[in-house]
Amino acid sequence: MKILLFGATGMIGQRIAAELAKRGHEVTGVSRSGGPVKGDVADAGTLARGHDVVISAISPPRDGTEPEAPFLDANRALIDGVRQAGVNRLIVVGGAGGLKVAPDLDLVDTPDFPDIYLKEARAQRSNLEIYRGVDDLDWTYISPAAEIAPGERTGTYRVGGDELLTDDEGRSFITAEDYAVAVADEVEKGGHPRSRICVAY
Ligand SMILES: NC(=O)c1ccc[n+]([C@@H]2O[C@H](COP(=O)([O-])OP(=O)(O)OC[C@H]3O[C@@H](n4cnc5c(N)ncnc54)[C@H](OP(=O)(O)O)[C@@H]3O)[C@@H](O)[C@H]2O)c1
């Protein structure tokens, strides 16, 4: 498949690019600083033309400024651009903070949620609401586990819905390599259109 990947130089984006390339897909990787193709999600209307799938692995601003408004604007621009380009399939790297740990409690609202991730997690939770309002594209918002970091590619993971997935010891974790496997599986099998899923061990 021909896949356009925004955020291709990022911690997660790099691993998605590698996993898709390994499976023989033709990946166009984009970042604002120019790796490999220079561009912004706001350019999706032109960049996405001719691709089968668009993936966004962009992050909100992490320079200490308020991240939510620019991140939501970027995602609205992405959605409009993908529509203009005539691409139907959009996969979004999401956040774990909006996952439920109890029926009325999101992970981001728990007392021990780390301060340094609060604004980004809230921005990601609001971002999901934007996607939930989109009914003319086959989007999938893929929340990683609470912890995601570079590591081993085992090829195994579990898929959940709106609840945080934890292992037998109560840890919610996935390597970025196995998260990328889950993204590539979603690209190929497309099992979760217009849904948020969570992937973890
Ligand atoms: N457990 C969790 O919930 C969790 C943990 C980690 C990450 N995440 C989420 O996963 C996503 C990716 O995180 P990450 O750590 O991999 O981020 P990262 O390492 O900062 O990478 C972000 C990538 O996006 C590019 N980018 C940013 N804004 C862009 C724009 N407007 N247009 C095009 N490219 C853009 C960056 O390159 P340029 O700056 O050169 O454009 C870079 O390639 C984030 O949305 C983050 O919230 C969630």
XYZ file of N, CA and C and ligand atoms in Angstrom:
651
model
N 0.837 -1.198 0.000
C 0.000 0.000 0.000
C 0.869 1.244 0.000
N 0.290 2.339 -0.471
C 0.992 3.641 -0.420
C 0.511 4.385 0.826
N 1.448 4.672 1.707
C 1.081 5.222 3.016
C 1.825 6.531 3.270
N 1.087 7.551 3.660
C 1.688 8.841 4.039
C 1.746 8.892 5.558
N 2.946 9.106 6.101
C 3.132 9.088 7.556
C 3.644 10.441 8.029
N 2.808 11.175 8.739
C 3.245 12.426 9.374
C 3.894 12.091 10.718
N 5.013 12.764 10.990
C 5.726 12.494 12.248
C 6.694 11.337 12.117
N 7.218 11.151 10.910
C 8.034 9.967 10.608
C 9.374 9.944 11.326
N 9.816 11.092 11.864
C 11.109 11.113 12.559
C 10.940 10.970 14.070
N 9.701 10.859 14.541
C 9.460 10.831 15.984
C 9.769 9.485 16.610
N 9.703 9.446 17.928
C 9.990 8.220 18.677
C 9.091 7.079 18.179
N 7.809 7.360 18.050
C 6.869 6.331 17.590
C 6.842 6.264 16.059
N 6.847 7.426 15.408
C 6.756 7.469 13.948
C 7.878 6.704 13.255
N 9.089 6.817 13.764
C 10.229 6.087 13.172
C 9.971 4.591 13.147
N 9.389 4.114 14.238
C 9.160 2.662 14.344
C 7.986 2.220 13.468
N 6.998 3.086 13.311
C 5.905 2.763 12.380
C 6.457 2.703 10.948
N 7.307 3.682 10.601
C 7.906 3.700 9.258
C 8.690 2.417 9.014
N 9.481 2.003 9.998
C 10.316 0.804 9.833
C 9.457 -0.451 9.695
N 8.410 -0.556 10.496
C 7.550 -1.746 10.447
C 6.820 -1.839 9.101
N 6.327 -0.697 8.621
C 5.604 -0.709 7.340
C 6.549 -1.022 6.180
N 7.757 -0.448 6.220
C 8.732 -0.701 5.155
C 9.112 -2.180 5.136
N 9.286 -2.734 6.311
C 9.639 -4.156 6.429
C 8.572 -5.057 5.804
N 7.326 -4.602 5.869
C 6.225 -5.386 5.290
C 6.022 -5.109 3.805
N 6.886 -4.268 3.232
C 6.827 -4.020 1.792
C 5.936 -2.882 1.372
N 5.464 -2.082 2.318
C 4.622 -0.939 1.943
C 5.504 0.215 1.473
N 4.900 1.062 0.665
C 5.600 2.250 0.162
C 5.246 3.418 1.084
N 6.204 3.840 1.899
C 5.921 4.847 2.924
C 6.527 6.194 2.536
N 5.684 7.237 2.545
C 6.193 8.601 2.410
C 6.209 9.196 3.804
N 7.399 9.428 4.333
C 7.524 9.958 5.693
C 7.652 11.471 5.665
N 6.913 12.138 6.522
C 6.889 13.607 6.531
C 7.169 14.120 7.938
N 7.957 15.200 8.018
C 8.069 15.974 9.263
C 8.344 17.421 8.876
N 8.115 18.337 9.807
C 8.297 19.751 9.469
C 9.759 20.081 9.251
N 10.643 19.366 9.973
C 12.070 19.660 9.823
C 12.690 18.961 8.616
N 11.873 18.167 7.931
C 12.346 17.688 6.641
C 12.809 16.260 6.568
N 12.296 15.400 7.404
C 12.733 14.025 7.295
C 11.595 13.060 7.050
N 11.683 12.256 6.007
C 12.433 12.413 4.764
C 11.840 13.519 3.873
N 10.490 13.707 3.885
C 9.860 14.773 3.100
C 9.503 15.888 4.067
N 9.755 17.140 3.662
C 9.452 18.266 4.539
C 7.988 18.654 4.361
N 7.261 18.740 5.457
C 5.859 19.141 5.346
C 5.192 19.182 6.699
N 3.995 19.721 6.694
C 3.207 19.882 7.920
C 1.878 19.171 7.681
N 1.230 18.741 8.758
C -0.094 18.132 8.572
C -1.043 19.082 7.838
N -0.795 20.380 7.975
C -1.645 21.353 7.275
C -1.511 21.228 5.746
N -0.468 20.542 5.277
C -0.274 20.334 3.837
C -0.897 19.018 3.354
N -1.690 18.385 4.202
C -2.203 17.048 3.858
C -3.006 17.048 2.554
N -3.692 18.165 2.258
C -4.515 18.220 1.045
C -3.722 17.918 -0.212
N -2.473 18.366 -0.258
C -1.633 18.051 -1.427
C -0.794 16.792 -1.199
N -0.216 16.681 -0.003
C 0.702 15.553 0.238
C 0.003 14.190 0.195
N -1.248 14.145 0.620
C -1.912 12.840 0.762
C -2.448 12.283 -0.557
N -2.493 13.109 -1.588
C -3.063 12.631 -2.857
C -2.365 11.364 -3.333
N -3.149 10.388 -3.760
C -2.588 9.160 -4.315
C -2.196 8.118 -3.274
N -2.360 8.440 -1.990
C -2.041 7.451 -0.963
C -3.292 6.663 -0.555
N -3.068 5.440 -0.091
C -4.193 4.611 0.354
C -4.570 4.904 1.800
N -3.554 5.249 2.582
C -3.751 5.449 4.020
C -2.889 6.625 4.467
N -3.415 7.428 5.393
C -2.620 8.480 6.046
C -2.511 8.118 7.530
N -1.304 8.240 8.054
C -1.078 8.007 9.490
C -0.520 9.286 10.092
N -1.016 9.669 11.254
C -0.433 10.796 11.975
C 0.204 10.316 13.269
N 1.512 10.539 13.372
C 2.243 10.254 14.630
C 2.837 11.551 15.152
N 2.132 12.666 14.921
C 2.651 13.963 15.395
C 2.372 14.110 16.890
N 3.149 14.960 17.515
C 2.937 15.222 18.949
C 2.484 16.660 19.128
N 1.815 16.948 20.237
C 1.517 18.347 20.559
C 2.820 19.085 20.861
N 2.811 20.430 20.800
C 4.016 21.177 21.159
C 4.487 20.776 22.564
N 5.802 20.594 22.699
C 6.370 20.186 24.002
C 7.371 21.217 24.503
N 7.147 22.486 24.138
C 8.098 23.542 24.513
C 7.617 24.325 25.734
N 6.631 23.793 26.431
C 6.135 24.467 27.635
C 4.956 25.384 27.359
N 4.666 25.671 26.090
C 3.497 26.481 25.765
C 2.248 25.609 25.888
N 1.098 26.251 25.907
C -0.168 25.522 26.012
C -0.369 24.685 24.735
N -0.385 23.353 24.846
C -0.357 22.540 23.624
C -1.713 22.284 22.971
N -2.798 22.470 23.753
C -4.063 21.926 23.252
C -4.565 22.612 21.975
N -4.627 23.959 21.999
C -5.217 24.641 20.837
C -4.440 24.360 19.543
N -3.093 24.500 19.540
C -2.387 24.195 18.287
C -2.512 22.737 17.855
N -2.572 21.828 18.826
C -2.681 20.411 18.474
C -4.044 20.112 17.857
N -5.084 20.703 18.425
C -6.421 20.478 17.862
C -6.537 21.126 16.481
N -5.956 22.326 16.334
C -5.961 22.977 15.010
C -5.247 22.107 13.979
N -4.106 21.547 14.382
C -3.339 20.702 13.452
C -4.174 19.492 13.033
N -4.876 18.910 13.979
C -5.677 17.733 13.640
C -6.885 18.086 12.780
N -7.477 19.266 13.042
C -8.595 19.690 12.164
C -8.093 19.903 10.741
N -6.901 20.506 10.635
C -6.321 20.738 9.302
C -5.997 19.409 8.623
N -5.513 18.471 9.405
C -5.212 17.140 8.859
C -6.477 16.487 8.302
N -7.540 16.527 9.090
C -8.804 15.901 8.667
C -9.306 16.562 7.374
N -9.287 17.889 7.327
C -9.738 18.590 6.114
C -8.879 18.213 4.920
N -7.568 18.157 5.138
C -6.645 17.835 4.050
C -6.842 16.429 3.521
N -7.045 15.500 4.434
C -7.253 14.106 4.029
C -8.536 14.002 3.188
N -9.550 14.733 3.608
C -10.806 14.775 2.824
C -10.539 15.331 1.420
N -9.851 16.489 1.389
C -9.576 17.137 0.084
C -8.802 16.222 -0.850
N -7.900 15.440 -0.254
C -7.047 14.557 -1.063
C -7.784 13.306 -1.514
N -8.985 13.116 -0.996
C -9.779 11.957 -1.419
C -9.309 10.647 -0.800
N -8.625 10.736 0.341
C -8.191 9.522 1.051
C -9.226 9.242 2.142
N -9.593 7.974 2.289
C -10.653 7.643 3.244
C -10.125 7.130 4.575
N -8.884 6.645 4.568
C -8.384 5.926 5.750
C -7.341 6.755 6.492
N -7.586 7.013 7.781
C -6.712 7.855 8.598
C -6.489 7.174 9.944
N -5.226 6.956 10.271
C -4.884 6.315 11.544
C -4.107 7.317 12.387
N -4.528 7.481 13.635
C -3.970 8.519 14.494
C -3.321 7.887 15.728
N -2.059 8.258 15.953
C -1.385 7.838 17.182
C -1.953 8.691 18.318
N -2.575 8.027 19.277
C -3.278 8.750 20.317
C -2.552 8.736 21.646
N -3.291 9.101 22.684
C -2.744 9.112 24.034
C -3.494 8.139 24.920
N -2.870 7.797 26.047
C -3.479 6.861 26.988
C -4.291 7.577 28.067
N -4.059 8.881 28.238
C -4.654 9.604 29.361
C -6.169 9.585 29.382
N -6.784 9.508 28.218
C -8.245 9.512 28.147
C -8.853 8.132 28.311
N -8.022 7.115 28.554
C -8.564 5.765 28.757
C -9.168 5.655 30.165
N -10.194 4.843 30.280
C -10.908 4.683 31.557
C -10.145 3.733 32.489
N -10.020 4.147 33.750
C -9.508 3.230 34.772
C -10.648 2.793 35.697
N -11.768 3.462 35.608
C -13.016 3.125 36.316
C -14.120 3.749 35.461
N -15.380 3.330 35.669
C -16.435 3.824 34.769
C -16.472 5.343 34.611
N -16.215 6.090 35.699
C -16.271 7.556 35.601
C -14.925 8.213 35.813
N -13.845 7.496 35.563
C -12.520 8.060 35.832
C -11.544 7.737 34.701
N -10.983 8.815 34.114
C -9.955 8.646 33.089
C -8.580 8.622 33.752
N -7.651 7.922 33.128
C -6.292 7.834 33.668
C -5.718 9.223 33.975
N -5.936 10.180 33.077
C -5.359 11.517 33.244
C -5.904 12.248 34.478
N -7.051 11.829 34.967
C -7.662 12.483 36.124
C -7.327 11.795 37.447
N -6.494 10.760 37.407
C -6.113 10.071 38.648
C -5.051 10.900 39.377
N -5.018 10.823 40.711
C -4.124 11.706 41.480
C -2.640 11.518 41.168
N -2.245 10.302 40.786
C -0.812 10.055 40.563
C -0.374 10.309 39.126
N -1.265 10.813 38.289
C -0.864 11.032 36.892
C 0.276 12.064 36.865
N 1.384 11.747 36.174
C 2.547 12.645 36.225
C 2.264 14.034 35.641
N 2.632 15.039 36.415
C 2.409 16.425 36.001
C 2.980 16.743 34.620
N 4.145 16.189 34.320
C 4.807 16.575 33.057
C 4.010 16.141 31.826
N 3.157 15.143 31.977
C 2.378 14.676 30.822
C 0.937 15.198 30.817
N 0.562 15.987 31.867
C -0.849 16.369 32.018
C -1.422 17.117 30.811
N -0.704 18.170 30.399
C -1.257 19.002 29.313
C -1.352 18.217 28.013
N -0.320 17.428 27.729
C -0.337 16.630 26.497
C -1.468 15.597 26.539
N -1.647 14.981 27.710
C -2.692 13.956 27.833
C -4.085 14.571 27.679
N -4.260 15.764 28.252
C -5.566 16.425 28.096
C -5.798 16.820 26.642
N -4.738 17.302 25.991
C -4.858 17.673 24.565
C -5.230 16.451 23.735
N -4.625 15.322 24.054
C -4.933 14.098 23.305
C -6.375 13.649 23.570
N -6.838 13.813 24.804
C -8.234 13.425 25.107
C -9.201 14.303 24.308
N -8.927 15.605 24.245
C -9.784 16.498 23.455
C -9.705 16.144 21.966
N -8.522 15.738 21.542
C -8.335 15.380 20.136
C -9.239 14.211 19.736
N -9.347 13.242 20.615
C -10.219 12.098 20.311
C -11.652 12.566 20.069
N -12.088 13.580 20.815
C -13.460 14.078 20.622
C -13.640 14.653 19.214
N -12.583 15.261 18.672
C -12.669 15.761 17.288
C -12.898 14.584 16.338
N -12.113 13.523 16.518
C -12.282 12.368 15.628
C -13.662 11.737 15.797
N -14.164 11.715 17.021
C -15.479 11.098 17.245
C -16.590 11.860 16.526
N -16.312 13.108 16.157
C -17.286 13.879 15.394
C -17.144 13.704 13.883
N -16.210 12.888 13.452
C -15.972 12.703 12.011
C -16.647 11.410 11.561
N -17.641 11.551 10.676
C -18.334 10.335 10.238
C -18.204 10.071 8.740
N -17.328 10.841 8.073
C -17.155 10.629 6.633
C -15.778 10.065 6.290
N -14.975 9.729 7.294
C -13.665 9.107 7.059
C -13.573 7.859 7.933
N -12.803 6.869 7.473
C -12.554 5.693 8.309
C -11.320 5.945 9.166
N -11.498 6.688 10.251
C -10.387 6.978 11.150
C -10.298 5.893 12.223
N -9.082 5.691 12.735
C -8.881 4.863 13.938
C -7.884 5.588 14.821
N -8.243 5.806 16.063
C -7.387 6.494 17.037
C -6.823 5.407 17.941
N -5.504 5.226 17.895
C -4.892 4.098 18.612
C -4.133 4.606 19.836
N -4.727 4.407 21.011
C -4.074 4.782 22.270
C -3.033 3.727 22.618
N -1.810 4.153 22.918
C -0.854 3.184 23.450
C -1.158 2.909 24.916
N -0.423 1.966 25.481
C -0.463 1.748 26.926
C -0.037 3.032 27.627
N -0.205 3.057 28.957
C 0.215 4.240 29.723
C 1.701 4.523 29.522
N 2.483 3.456 29.423
C 3.928 3.607 29.170
C 4.246 3.031 27.799
N 4.950 3.803 26.995
C 5.433 3.318 25.700
C 6.860 3.808 25.548
N 7.747 2.903 25.172
C 9.165 3.262 25.068
C 9.841 2.331 24.063
N 10.944 2.788 23.473
C 11.692 1.910 22.569
C 12.081 0.614 23.281
N 12.073 -0.483 22.535
C 12.422 -1.768 23.149
C 12.370 -2.883 22.125
N 11.984 -4.057 22.608
C 11.990 -5.246 21.768
C 10.725 -5.321 20.918
N 10.871 -5.880 19.705
C 9.695 -6.190 18.882
C 9.354 -7.649 19.112
N 8.269 -7.904 19.836
C 7.879 -9.302 20.086
C 6.820 -9.749 19.088
N 6.124 -8.792 18.489
C 5.038 -9.118 17.563
C 3.735 -9.455 18.268
N 3.716 -9.322 19.583
C 2.489 -9.633 20.323
C 1.982 -8.391 21.061
N 0.684 -8.318 21.189
C 0.044 -7.220 21.923
C -1.426 -7.593 22.081
N -2.107 -6.893 22.965
C -3.558 -7.074 23.099
C -4.254 -5.800 22.644
N -5.471 -5.958 22.163
C -6.266 -4.800 21.728
C -7.461 -4.640 22.660
N -7.630 -3.429 23.175
C -8.802 -3.124 23.991
C -9.566 -1.956 23.386
N -10.535 -1.485 24.124
C -11.346 -0.360 23.661
C -11.035 0.896 24.450
N -12.009 1.382 25.199
C -11.846 2.641 25.934
C -11.249 2.460 27.330
N -11.033 1.206 27.742
C -10.449 0.979 29.075
C -8.943 0.770 28.969
N -8.227 1.286 29.966
C -6.782 1.074 30.027
C -6.490 -0.419 30.193
N -5.599 -0.948 29.349
C -5.206 -2.353 29.477
C -3.992 -2.446 30.383
N -4.028 -3.392 31.313
C -2.873 -3.629 32.198
C -2.548 -5.119 32.195
N -1.286 -5.439 32.515
C -0.891 -6.848 32.565
C -1.181 -7.427 33.954
N -0.731 -8.665 34.179
C -1.040 -9.353 35.445
C -0.485 -8.625 36.660
N 0.592 -7.867 36.434
C 1.174 -7.116 37.567
C 0.599 -5.703 37.690
N -0.370 -5.384 36.865
C -1.001 -4.070 36.941
C -0.287 -3.010 36.134
N 0.725 -3.424 35.346
C 1.472 -2.444 34.552
C 0.838 -2.306 33.166
N 0.751 -1.075 32.705
C 0.251 -0.810 31.357
C 1.439 -0.383 30.517
N 1.909 -1.263 29.646
C 3.156 -1.013 28.917
C 3.087 -1.628 27.524
N 3.803 -0.993 26.593
C 4.070 -1.601 25.280
C 5.338 -0.946 24.738
N 6.128 -1.723 24.029
C 7.266 -1.078 23.364
C 6.750 -0.339 22.129
N 7.502 0.659 21.719
C 7.111 1.399 20.509
C 7.170 0.489 19.283
N 8.047 -0.525 19.340
C 8.147 -1.486 18.228
C 6.858 -2.298 18.104
N 6.337 -2.781 19.248
C 5.104 -3.570 19.183
C 3.877 -2.684 18.938
N 3.942 -1.450 19.402
C 2.868 -0.509 19.049
C 2.827 -0.343 17.525
N 4.020 -0.251 16.925
C 4.103 -0.108 15.457
C 3.554 -1.343 14.749
N 3.754 -2.517 15.335
C 3.167 -3.743 14.766
C 1.638 -3.614 14.764
N 1.091 -3.107 15.859
C -0.373 -2.948 15.955
C -0.883 -1.948 14.913
N -0.127 -0.863 14.713
C -0.532 0.133 13.708
C -0.495 -0.508 12.313
N 0.567 -1.237 12.028
C 0.687 -1.870 10.700
C -0.416 -2.915 10.499
N -0.757 -3.646 11.548
C -1.863 -4.612 11.439
C -3.178 -3.885 11.146
N -3.368 -2.737 11.774
C -4.588 -1.961 11.526
C -4.605 -1.444 10.084
N -3.442 -1.029 9.584
C -3.346 -0.600 8.179
C -3.773 -1.754 7.264
N -3.267 -2.936 7.532
C -3.493 -4.064 6.620
C -4.868 -4.699 6.788
N -5.337 -4.773 8.033
C -6.598 -5.498 8.270
C -7.775 -4.554 8.465
N -7.490 -3.336 8.903
C -8.550 -2.326 9.032
C -9.725 -2.753 9.877
N -9.465 -3.350 11.001
C -10.560 -3.920 11.791
C -11.325 -2.939 12.667
N -10.865 -1.687 12.759
C -11.488 -0.781 13.747
C -11.790 0.600 13.177
N -12.584 0.686 12.103
C -12.914 2.015 11.566
C -13.797 2.810 12.528
N -13.559 4.115 12.570
C -14.313 5.043 13.430
C -14.351 4.587 14.887
N -13.185 4.183 15.362
C -13.089 3.702 16.748
C -11.795 4.155 17.378
N -11.836 4.204 18.723
C -10.600 4.313 19.495
C -10.292 2.924 20.030
N -9.061 2.497 19.829
C -8.623 1.251 20.436
C -7.405 1.545 21.293
N -7.097 0.603 22.173
C -5.919 0.718 23.035
C -5.078 -0.528 22.786
N -3.759 -0.371 22.664
C -2.904 -1.548 22.513
C -1.850 -1.581 23.612
N -1.693 -2.761 24.202
C -0.764 -2.943 25.341
C -0.496 -4.431 25.476
N 0.445 -4.792 26.340
C 0.682 -6.222 26.624
C -0.396 -6.733 27.572
N 1.366 6.793 26.760
C 0.959 7.793 25.995
O -0.174 8.237 26.042
C 1.904 8.360 24.974
C 3.283 8.272 25.169
C 4.124 8.793 24.186
C 3.566 9.434 23.064
N 2.222 9.507 22.933
C 1.624 10.183 21.779
O 2.194 9.703 20.592
C 2.402 10.742 19.650
C 3.829 10.706 19.137
O 4.704 10.879 20.220
P 6.291 10.814 20.052
O 6.856 10.770 21.420
O 6.655 9.764 19.043
O 6.561 12.258 19.439
P 7.939 12.898 18.897
O 9.084 11.997 19.154
O 7.982 14.294 19.439
O 7.702 12.950 17.341
C 6.740 13.798 16.764
C 6.938 13.760 15.261
O 5.935 14.560 14.644
C 6.548 15.564 13.810
N 5.601 16.672 13.830
C 5.152 17.397 14.895
N 4.235 18.284 14.520
C 4.067 18.121 13.173
C 3.243 18.739 12.200
N 2.395 19.742 12.526
N 3.313 18.301 10.914
C 4.170 17.307 10.558
N 4.981 16.669 11.442
C 4.928 17.082 12.728
C 7.921 15.766 14.461
O 8.902 16.306 13.593
P 9.023 17.900 13.355
O 9.001 18.535 14.721
O 10.302 18.055 12.595
O 7.830 18.256 12.527
C 8.274 14.316 14.770
O 8.638 13.635 13.581
C 2.069 12.051 20.394
O 0.859 12.550 19.896
C 1.953 11.658 21.845
O 0.948 12.393 22.516
C 1.375 8.984 23.855
